[in-house]
Coordinates of C-alpha atoms and ligand atoms in Angstrom, one line a residue:
M14 CA 159.8 95.4 108.6
D15 CA 156.9 93.6 106.9
L16 CA 154.6 96.5 107.8
I17 CA 156.7 98.8 105.7
R18 CA 157.2 96.3 102.9
E19 CA 153.6 95.5 102.7
N20 CA 152.6 99.2 102.6
W21 CA 155.4 100.3 100.4
V22 CA 153.2 101.5 97.5
A23 CA 150.8 103.2 99.9
I24 CA 153.7 105.0 101.5
K25 CA 154.9 106.3 98.2
E26 CA 151.5 107.3 97.1
A27 CA 150.9 109.1 100.4
I28 CA 154.1 111.1 99.8
K29 CA 152.9 112.0 96.4
E30 CA 149.6 113.2 97.8
E31 CA 151.0 115.0 100.8
Y32 CA 153.7 116.9 99.1
N33 CA 151.9 117.5 95.9
I34 CA 154.5 115.8 93.8
T35 CA 153.8 116.1 90.1
D36 CA 153.1 113.0 88.1
I37 CA 156.3 113.3 86.2
S38 CA 158.5 113.8 89.2
Y39 CA 156.7 110.9 91.0
K40 CA 157.3 108.6 88.0
T41 CA 160.9 109.6 87.7
W42 CA 162.1 109.6 91.2
V43 CA 159.7 108.1 93.7
E44 CA 157.8 105.3 92.0
P45 CA 160.9 103.3 91.0
L46 CA 162.2 103.3 94.6
S47 CA 162.0 100.0 96.3
F48 CA 162.1 99.0 99.9
Y49 CA 165.0 96.8 100.7
N50 CA 165.2 96.2 104.4
I51 CA 165.6 97.7 107.8
T52 CA 169.0 97.7 109.6
D53 CA 169.5 99.4 113.0
N54 CA 166.4 101.4 112.8
T55 CA 167.3 102.6 109.3
I56 CA 165.1 101.9 106.3
N57 CA 167.2 101.1 103.3
I58 CA 165.7 102.1 100.0
V59 CA 167.0 101.0 96.7
I60 CA 167.4 103.3 93.8
S61 CA 166.9 101.4 90.5
K62 CA 169.7 100.4 88.2
E63 CA 168.8 103.0 85.6
Q64 CA 169.6 105.8 88.0
S65 CA 173.0 107.3 88.5
H66 CA 174.9 108.3 91.6
H67 CA 173.9 111.8 90.8
A68 CA 170.3 110.7 91.2
L69 CA 171.2 109.1 94.5
S70 CA 172.3 112.4 96.0
Y71 CA 169.4 114.3 94.5
I72 CA 166.8 111.9 95.7
S73 CA 168.5 111.7 99.1
S74 CA 168.4 115.5 99.6
K75 CA 165.0 116.0 98.2
Y76 CA 163.0 113.0 99.4
K77 CA 164.6 111.7 102.5
N78 CA 162.5 113.9 104.8
F79 CA 159.3 113.1 103.0
F80 CA 159.8 109.4 103.7
K81 CA 160.7 110.0 107.3
V82 CA 157.7 112.2 108.1
T83 CA 155.2 110.1 106.1
I84 CA 156.3 106.8 107.6
S85 CA 156.3 108.3 111.1
E86 CA 152.8 109.6 110.6
M87 CA 151.4 106.5 109.0
F88 CA 152.9 104.0 111.4
G89 CA 153.9 106.0 114.5
V90 CA 157.5 104.8 114.3
D91 CA 160.5 106.9 113.6
Y92 CA 163.1 105.5 111.3
E93 CA 166.2 106.9 109.7
I94 CA 166.2 106.8 105.9
N95 CA 169.0 105.6 103.7
F96 CA 169.1 105.4 99.9
I97 CA 171.4 102.9 98.3
M98 CA 172.3 101.9 94.8
E99 CA 171.1 98.6 93.5
N100 CA 174.7 97.4 93.2
D101 CA 175.6 98.2 96.8
K102 CA 172.6 96.3 98.2
D103 CA 174.7 93.4 99.6
D104 CA 176.5 95.7 102.0
F105 CA 173.2 96.3 103.7
S106 CA 171.8 92.8 103.8
V107 CA 170.5 91.2 106.9
S108 CA 170.1 87.5 107.4
E109 CA 166.8 86.6 105.7
P110 CA 164.1 84.7 107.6
S111 CA 164.5 80.9 107.6
T112 CA 163.4 78.8 104.7
S113 CA 160.3 77.5 106.5
N114 CA 158.5 80.5 105.1
L115 CA 159.6 79.7 101.6
N116 CA 156.4 78.1 100.5
F117 CA 154.3 80.8 102.0
N118 CA 156.2 83.5 100.2
E119 CA 156.1 81.8 96.9
N120 CA 152.4 80.9 97.1
Y121 CA 151.7 84.4 98.5
E122 CA 153.6 86.1 95.6
N123 CA 151.6 84.1 93.1
S124 CA 148.3 84.7 94.7
N125 CA 147.7 88.3 93.8
L126 CA 146.4 88.9 97.2
D127 CA 146.5 92.2 98.9
S128 CA 147.7 91.8 102.5
K129 CA 145.9 95.0 103.6
Y130 CA 142.5 93.3 103.2
K131 CA 142.1 91.0 106.1
F132 CA 139.3 89.9 108.4
D133 CA 140.7 91.8 111.3
T134 CA 140.3 95.1 109.5
F135 CA 136.8 94.3 108.2
V136 CA 134.1 95.9 110.3
V137 CA 131.1 93.6 110.7
G138 CA 127.7 95.3 110.8
S139 CA 124.1 94.2 110.1
N140 CA 124.7 95.0 106.4
N141 CA 127.4 92.4 105.9
R142 CA 127.1 90.0 108.9
F143 CA 125.9 87.1 106.8
A144 CA 128.5 87.5 104.0
H145 CA 131.2 87.9 106.6
S146 CA 130.3 84.7 108.4
A147 CA 130.0 82.8 105.2
A148 CA 133.4 84.1 104.1
L149 CA 135.0 83.1 107.4
A150 CA 133.5 79.6 107.1
V151 CA 134.9 79.2 103.7
A152 CA 138.3 80.5 104.8
E153 CA 138.3 77.9 107.6
S154 CA 137.2 75.0 105.4
P155 CA 137.9 75.9 101.8
G156 CA 136.1 73.7 99.3
E157 CA 134.3 71.8 102.0
L158 CA 131.2 73.9 102.2
Y159 CA 129.5 76.7 100.4
N160 CA 131.1 76.0 97.1
P161 CA 130.9 78.3 95.3
L162 CA 130.6 81.2 97.6
F163 CA 128.9 84.0 95.7
I164 CA 129.0 87.4 97.2
Y165 CA 127.1 90.3 95.6
G166 CA 126.5 94.0 96.4
G167 CA 126.9 97.5 95.1
P168 CA 130.2 99.3 94.5
G169 CA 132.4 100.2 97.4
L170 CA 130.6 97.9 99.9
G171 CA 133.5 95.6 100.8
K172 CA 133.3 92.7 98.4
T173 CA 136.9 92.9 97.3
H174 CA 138.0 93.4 100.9
L175 CA 136.1 90.3 102.1
I176 CA 137.3 87.9 99.4
H177 CA 141.0 89.0 99.9
S178 CA 140.4 88.3 103.5
I179 CA 139.4 84.8 102.7
G180 CA 142.5 84.2 100.6
N181 CA 144.9 85.8 103.2
Y182 CA 143.4 83.7 106.0
I183 CA 143.8 80.5 104.0
L184 CA 147.4 81.2 103.2
E185 CA 148.3 82.2 106.7
N186 CA 146.9 79.1 108.1
N187 CA 147.9 76.8 105.4
P188 CA 150.9 78.1 103.5
N189 CA 150.9 75.1 101.1
K190 CA 147.6 76.0 99.5
K191 CA 147.6 77.5 96.1
V192 CA 145.3 80.5 96.2
L193 CA 144.6 82.7 93.2
Y194 CA 142.8 86.0 93.2
V195 CA 141.9 87.6 89.9
T196 CA 139.6 90.3 88.7
S197 CA 137.4 89.2 85.8
E198 CA 139.4 91.6 83.7
D199 CA 142.6 89.7 84.5
F200 CA 140.9 86.5 83.6
T201 CA 139.6 87.9 80.3
N202 CA 143.1 89.3 79.4
D203 CA 144.7 85.9 80.1
V204 CA 142.1 84.2 77.9
I205 CA 142.6 86.7 75.1
D206 CA 146.4 86.4 75.4
S207 CA 146.3 82.6 75.1
I208 CA 143.9 82.8 72.1
R209 CA 146.1 85.4 70.4
H210 CA 149.2 83.2 70.8
G211 CA 147.1 80.4 69.5
N212 CA 149.4 77.5 70.3
P213 CA 148.9 74.5 72.6
S214 CA 151.5 75.7 75.1
S215 CA 149.8 79.0 75.7
M216 CA 146.5 77.2 76.2
S217 CA 148.1 74.7 78.7
E218 CA 149.7 77.6 80.5
L219 CA 146.4 79.2 81.0
R220 CA 144.9 75.9 82.2
D221 CA 147.8 75.3 84.4
K222 CA 147.4 78.7 86.0
Y223 CA 143.7 78.4 86.7
R224 CA 142.8 74.7 87.0
T225 CA 145.5 73.6 89.4
V226 CA 144.7 76.0 92.3
D227 CA 143.1 75.0 95.6
V228 CA 141.2 78.3 95.9
L229 CA 140.1 80.4 92.9
I230 CA 138.8 83.9 93.7
I231 CA 137.1 85.8 90.9
D232 CA 136.2 89.4 91.5
D233 CA 133.4 91.1 89.6
V234 CA 132.3 88.2 87.5
Q235 CA 129.6 90.3 85.8
F236 CA 132.3 91.5 83.3
I237 CA 133.0 88.0 82.1
I238 CA 129.4 87.2 81.3
G239 CA 128.6 87.7 77.6
K240 CA 132.2 87.5 76.5
E241 CA 132.0 84.3 74.6
S242 CA 135.4 82.6 74.8
T243 CA 136.2 84.0 78.2
Q244 CA 132.9 82.7 79.5
E245 CA 133.5 79.3 78.0
E246 CA 136.9 79.0 79.6
F247 CA 135.5 80.1 82.9
F248 CA 132.8 77.5 82.6
H249 CA 135.3 74.7 82.2
T250 CA 137.6 76.0 84.9
F251 CA 134.6 76.2 87.2
N252 CA 133.7 72.6 86.5
V253 CA 137.2 71.2 86.9
L254 CA 137.7 73.0 90.2
H255 CA 134.3 72.3 91.6
S256 CA 134.4 68.6 90.9
A257 CA 137.8 68.4 92.6
N258 CA 136.3 70.1 95.6
K259 CA 138.5 73.1 95.2
A260 CA 137.1 76.3 96.6
I261 CA 135.6 78.9 94.2
I262 CA 134.7 82.4 95.5
I263 CA 132.9 84.8 93.2
T264 CA 131.7 88.4 93.5
S265 CA 129.3 90.3 91.4
D266 CA 127.3 93.4 91.5
K267 CA 124.0 91.5 91.4
P268 CA 122.6 88.1 92.5
P269 CA 122.6 85.5 89.7
K270 CA 118.8 85.7 89.3
D271 CA 119.1 89.4 88.4
M272 CA 121.9 89.0 85.9
V273 CA 119.9 89.3 82.8
T274 CA 122.3 88.0 80.3
L275 CA 123.5 85.1 82.5
E276 CA 123.0 81.7 80.9
E277 CA 121.2 79.1 82.8
R278 CA 124.2 76.8 83.1
F279 CA 126.0 79.6 85.0
R280 CA 123.0 80.6 87.0
S281 CA 122.5 77.1 88.3
R282 CA 126.2 76.6 89.1
F283 CA 126.4 79.9 90.9
E284 CA 123.4 78.8 93.0
W285 CA 125.0 75.4 93.9
G286 CA 126.8 76.9 96.9
L287 CA 125.8 79.8 99.0
I288 CA 124.8 83.3 97.9
A289 CA 125.4 86.2 100.3
D290 CA 124.7 89.8 99.8
I291 CA 126.3 92.9 101.2
Q292 CA 124.0 95.8 101.7
V293 CA 124.6 99.5 102.3
P294 CA 126.0 100.0 105.9
D295 CA 123.8 101.5 108.5
Y296 CA 124.8 104.6 110.5
E297 CA 126.5 102.7 113.3
T298 CA 128.5 100.6 111.0
R299 CA 129.6 103.7 109.1
V300 CA 130.8 105.3 112.3
A301 CA 132.6 102.1 113.3
I302 CA 134.4 101.9 109.9
L303 CA 135.5 105.5 110.3
K304 CA 136.8 104.8 113.8
K305 CA 138.8 101.9 112.5
Q306 CA 140.4 104.2 110.0
A307 CA 141.3 106.7 112.8
E308 CA 142.8 103.8 114.8
K309 CA 145.0 102.9 111.8
I310 CA 146.6 106.4 111.8
D311 CA 146.4 106.5 115.6
K312 CA 144.7 109.9 115.7
K313 CA 142.2 111.1 118.2
I314 CA 139.2 112.6 116.4
D315 CA 136.1 114.3 117.8
E316 CA 132.9 112.3 117.8
D317 CA 131.0 115.0 115.9
I318 CA 133.4 114.7 113.0
F319 CA 132.6 111.0 112.7
Q320 CA 129.0 111.8 112.9
Y321 CA 129.2 114.5 110.3
I322 CA 130.9 112.2 107.7
A323 CA 128.7 109.1 108.6
S324 CA 125.5 111.0 108.3
N325 CA 126.4 112.5 104.9
I326 CA 128.1 109.7 103.1
K327 CA 125.9 106.7 103.1
T328 CA 126.1 104.4 100.2
N329 CA 129.7 103.7 99.5
I330 CA 132.4 102.7 102.0
R331 CA 135.1 103.7 99.5
E332 CA 133.7 107.2 99.5
L333 CA 133.4 107.1 103.3
E334 CA 137.1 106.3 103.6
G335 CA 138.0 108.8 100.9
A336 CA 136.2 111.5 102.8
F337 CA 138.1 110.6 106.0
T338 CA 141.5 110.6 104.3
K339 CA 140.6 113.9 102.7
I340 CA 139.9 115.7 106.0
I341 CA 143.0 114.4 107.6
A342 CA 145.1 115.6 104.7
F343 CA 143.3 118.9 104.6
A344 CA 144.0 119.6 108.2
K345 CA 147.7 118.6 107.8
L346 CA 148.3 120.6 104.7
N347 CA 146.7 123.7 106.2
N348 CA 148.5 123.0 109.5
V349 CA 145.4 123.5 111.5
E350 CA 143.4 121.5 114.0
L351 CA 140.7 119.2 112.8
T352 CA 137.3 120.6 113.7
K353 CA 133.9 119.9 112.4
E354 CA 133.9 123.2 110.6
L355 CA 137.1 122.2 108.9
A356 CA 135.6 118.9 107.9
E357 CA 132.6 120.6 106.4
E358 CA 134.9 122.8 104.4
A359 CA 137.1 120.0 103.3
L360 CA 134.2 117.9 102.2
K361 CA 132.0 120.4 100.5
D362 CA 132.8 119.1 97.0
V363 CA 132.2 115.5 98.1
I364 CA 129.0 116.0 99.9
Y365 CA 127.5 118.5 97.5
P366 CA 129.3 117.6 94.3
N367 CA 126.6 118.9 92.0
K368 CA 125.5 121.8 94.1
N369 CA 126.5 124.5 91.7
K370 CA 126.5 122.4 88.7
E371 CA 124.1 123.0 85.9
I372 CA 122.1 120.0 84.8
T373 CA 122.7 119.6 81.1
S374 CA 122.0 116.8 78.7
T375 CA 125.7 116.1 78.6
S376 CA 125.9 115.8 82.4
I377 CA 122.9 113.4 82.3
L378 CA 124.6 111.3 79.6
N379 CA 127.8 111.1 81.7
T380 CA 125.9 110.2 84.9
V381 CA 123.8 107.5 83.2
A382 CA 126.9 106.0 81.6
E383 CA 128.6 105.9 84.9
H384 CA 125.7 104.3 86.5
Y385 CA 125.6 101.5 84.0
N386 CA 129.3 101.1 83.9
L387 CA 129.4 102.1 80.3
S388 CA 131.3 104.9 78.5
P389 CA 129.4 107.8 77.0
D390 CA 130.6 106.6 73.7
D391 CA 128.9 103.2 74.2
I392 CA 125.7 105.0 74.7
K393 CA 126.2 107.1 71.6
S394 CA 127.2 104.1 69.6
K395 CA 124.9 102.1 67.3
K396 CA 125.1 99.0 69.4
R397 CA 121.7 97.4 69.7
N398 CA 122.1 95.0 72.7
A399 CA 119.8 95.5 75.6
E400 CA 122.8 96.5 77.8
F401 CA 123.2 99.6 75.6
V402 CA 119.7 100.3 74.4
I403 CA 118.1 100.7 77.9
P404 CA 120.7 103.1 79.2
R405 CA 120.4 105.1 75.9
Q406 CA 116.6 105.3 76.4
V407 CA 117.2 106.3 80.0
V408 CA 119.3 109.2 78.8
M409 CA 116.5 110.3 76.5
Y410 CA 113.9 110.0 79.2
L411 CA 115.9 112.0 81.7
C412 CA 117.0 114.7 79.2
R413 CA 113.4 115.3 78.3
T414 CA 112.3 115.3 82.0
L415 CA 115.1 117.4 83.5
T416 CA 116.2 119.8 80.8
E417 CA 114.5 122.2 78.3
D418 CA 116.7 120.9 75.5
S419 CA 115.1 120.4 72.1
L420 CA 114.3 116.9 70.8
S421 CA 116.8 117.2 68.1
Y422 CA 119.5 118.3 70.5
I423 CA 118.8 115.4 72.8
S424 CA 118.9 113.0 69.8
S425 CA 122.4 114.3 69.0
I426 CA 123.5 113.6 72.6
V427 CA 122.7 109.9 72.1
G428 CA 124.2 109.8 68.7
K429 CA 120.9 109.7 66.8
K430 CA 119.8 111.8 63.8
D431 CA 116.1 111.5 64.2
H432 CA 114.2 113.2 66.9
T433 CA 111.4 110.7 66.9
T434 CA 113.9 108.3 68.5
V435 CA 113.8 110.5 71.5
I436 CA 110.1 110.4 71.8
N437 CA 110.1 106.6 71.5
G438 CA 112.9 106.2 74.0
Y439 CA 111.0 108.5 76.4
D440 CA 107.8 106.5 76.0
K441 CA 109.6 103.2 76.5
I442 CA 111.1 104.1 79.8
K443 CA 107.9 105.8 81.0
G444 CA 106.1 102.5 80.2
Y445 CA 108.7 100.4 81.9
M446 CA 108.4 102.6 85.0
E447 CA 104.7 102.0 85.2
S448 CA 105.0 98.2 84.9
N449 CA 108.3 97.5 86.6
E450 CA 109.3 98.5 90.2
D451 CA 113.0 98.0 89.5
M452 CA 113.0 100.4 86.6
K453 CA 111.3 103.0 88.7
K454 CA 113.8 102.6 91.5
T455 CA 116.7 102.8 89.0
I456 CA 115.4 106.0 87.6
E457 CA 115.1 107.4 91.1
I458 CA 118.6 106.5 92.0
I459 CA 120.0 108.1 88.8
I460 CA 118.0 111.2 89.4
K461 CA 119.5 111.4 92.9
K462 CA 123.0 111.2 91.3
I463 CA 122.1 114.0 89.0
I464 CA 120.4 116.2 91.6
P465 CA 121.6 115.2 95.1
S466 CA 119.2 116.4 97.7
Ligands
ADP520 P1 133.7 96.6 96.5 O1 134.7 95.5 96.1 O2 132.5 96.0 97.0 O3 133.5 97.6 95.5 P2 135.9 97.2 98.4 O4 136.1 95.9 99.0 O5 136.9 97.6 97.4 O6 134.4 97.3 97.8 O7 135.7 98.3 99.5 C1 136.0 99.7 99.3 C2 136.8 100.2 100.5 O8 136.0 100.1 101.7 C3 138.0 99.4 100.8 O9 139.1 100.2 101.1 C4 137.6 98.5 101.9 O10 138.7 98.2 102.8 C5 136.6 99.4 102.7 N1 135.6 98.6 103.3 C6 134.5 98.1 102.8 N2 133.8 97.4 103.7 C7 134.4 97.5 104.9 C8 134.2 97.0 106.2 N3 133.1 96.3 106.5 N4 135.1 97.3 107.1 C9 136.2 98.0 106.8 N5 136.5 98.5 105.6 C10 135.6 98.3 104.6
MG521 MG1 135.6 95.3 94.2

């Protein structure tokens, strides 16, 4: 039962994907459906209060089979499906588990943890072995050692997975602990909200939420840095928790020493505990991750298909998983057997995304913006902070290097009027590349994104 409950959203999304349900139909019919329970091998699904009995019979005739098939494929178990109105729920109730789980449930609900990310689904390879063992140590003795634990690495390499695993592990073994997972965006929004309300109670609510936990997990801390009030609030939260020996777990895209705008007081605190990196997975680890995926859906897949995906998708596990899901869906939708040829066909847009794409100044602008986690508008804006100026100059450099576009056209691409800006920008980056290895590497990486080999 828990398996279905925990994966409820994923089930609905899989149905949307598999059966090509339009956004509007999905929002209207499928998304509002909630899992209720399982009685006698029948999954009872509740239709929300807003819907009529008419909707009940419509949803029942149209979507019943979709749920049946999808759940059977995802979990290898066949269930009957029954839709019920919210008001009739009580007729289908089963005796709920005893109250001993009450604490766990409440703490779990409040934790924001995602139960799909656990240690047992995390594949350990040479790229993440150190981070994994540090994470496990913190999970076993939160607050006692490695405080804070600071994990960094590029996108899609498993940081979020690993820190959820810590939280889940702690709660499973000690249901009374208060664990809180937040992205730095959630944290920022909470701070902004409390400032906007501007009264003492909203402030104390904020502090109550963050300063009374046993374990605070902050994902992607780089987005807090530089946001004055948020950063200030985080600083005090950190101090309060740390001095009370409460565990703090942080992720970021870079190590503290490379976070250019990070203030010294943060840098030193982040370095108090343990810093662990996650690198790009090697080939064996990539294959192992794919095999784990295949295990999950209980499907036998040819070795050469794993090899094909693993040797072509190298730097991002999210993309690796996405490619795998794609070929499975592709085979299913076309109702054919999964072969390496089919995998090649299914993945051609993923593996050669830019193959037939022209390189234009606009595509360079977009790629650079994405690389720096900015929007193209940020780059075109008049903002003068280094975090915008450098990407803007990189765009100018690359447009001059990779296209035949005129200087005045390139200047318009970055929102400037004067073409001499482009010459200056170009020279700046060229200079940096000569004196700074990191800049040279960055440019190489971006060029690879623009022209994949
Ligand atoms: P990040 O937070 O570093 O951007 P995520 O933790 O979101 O990356 O990972 C992206 C996807 O890859 C997730 O679905 C995650 O489960 C999966 N993943 C990453 N690393 C591993 C691993 N070592 N074993 C299994 N799955 C992994
Ligand atoms: Mg993440």
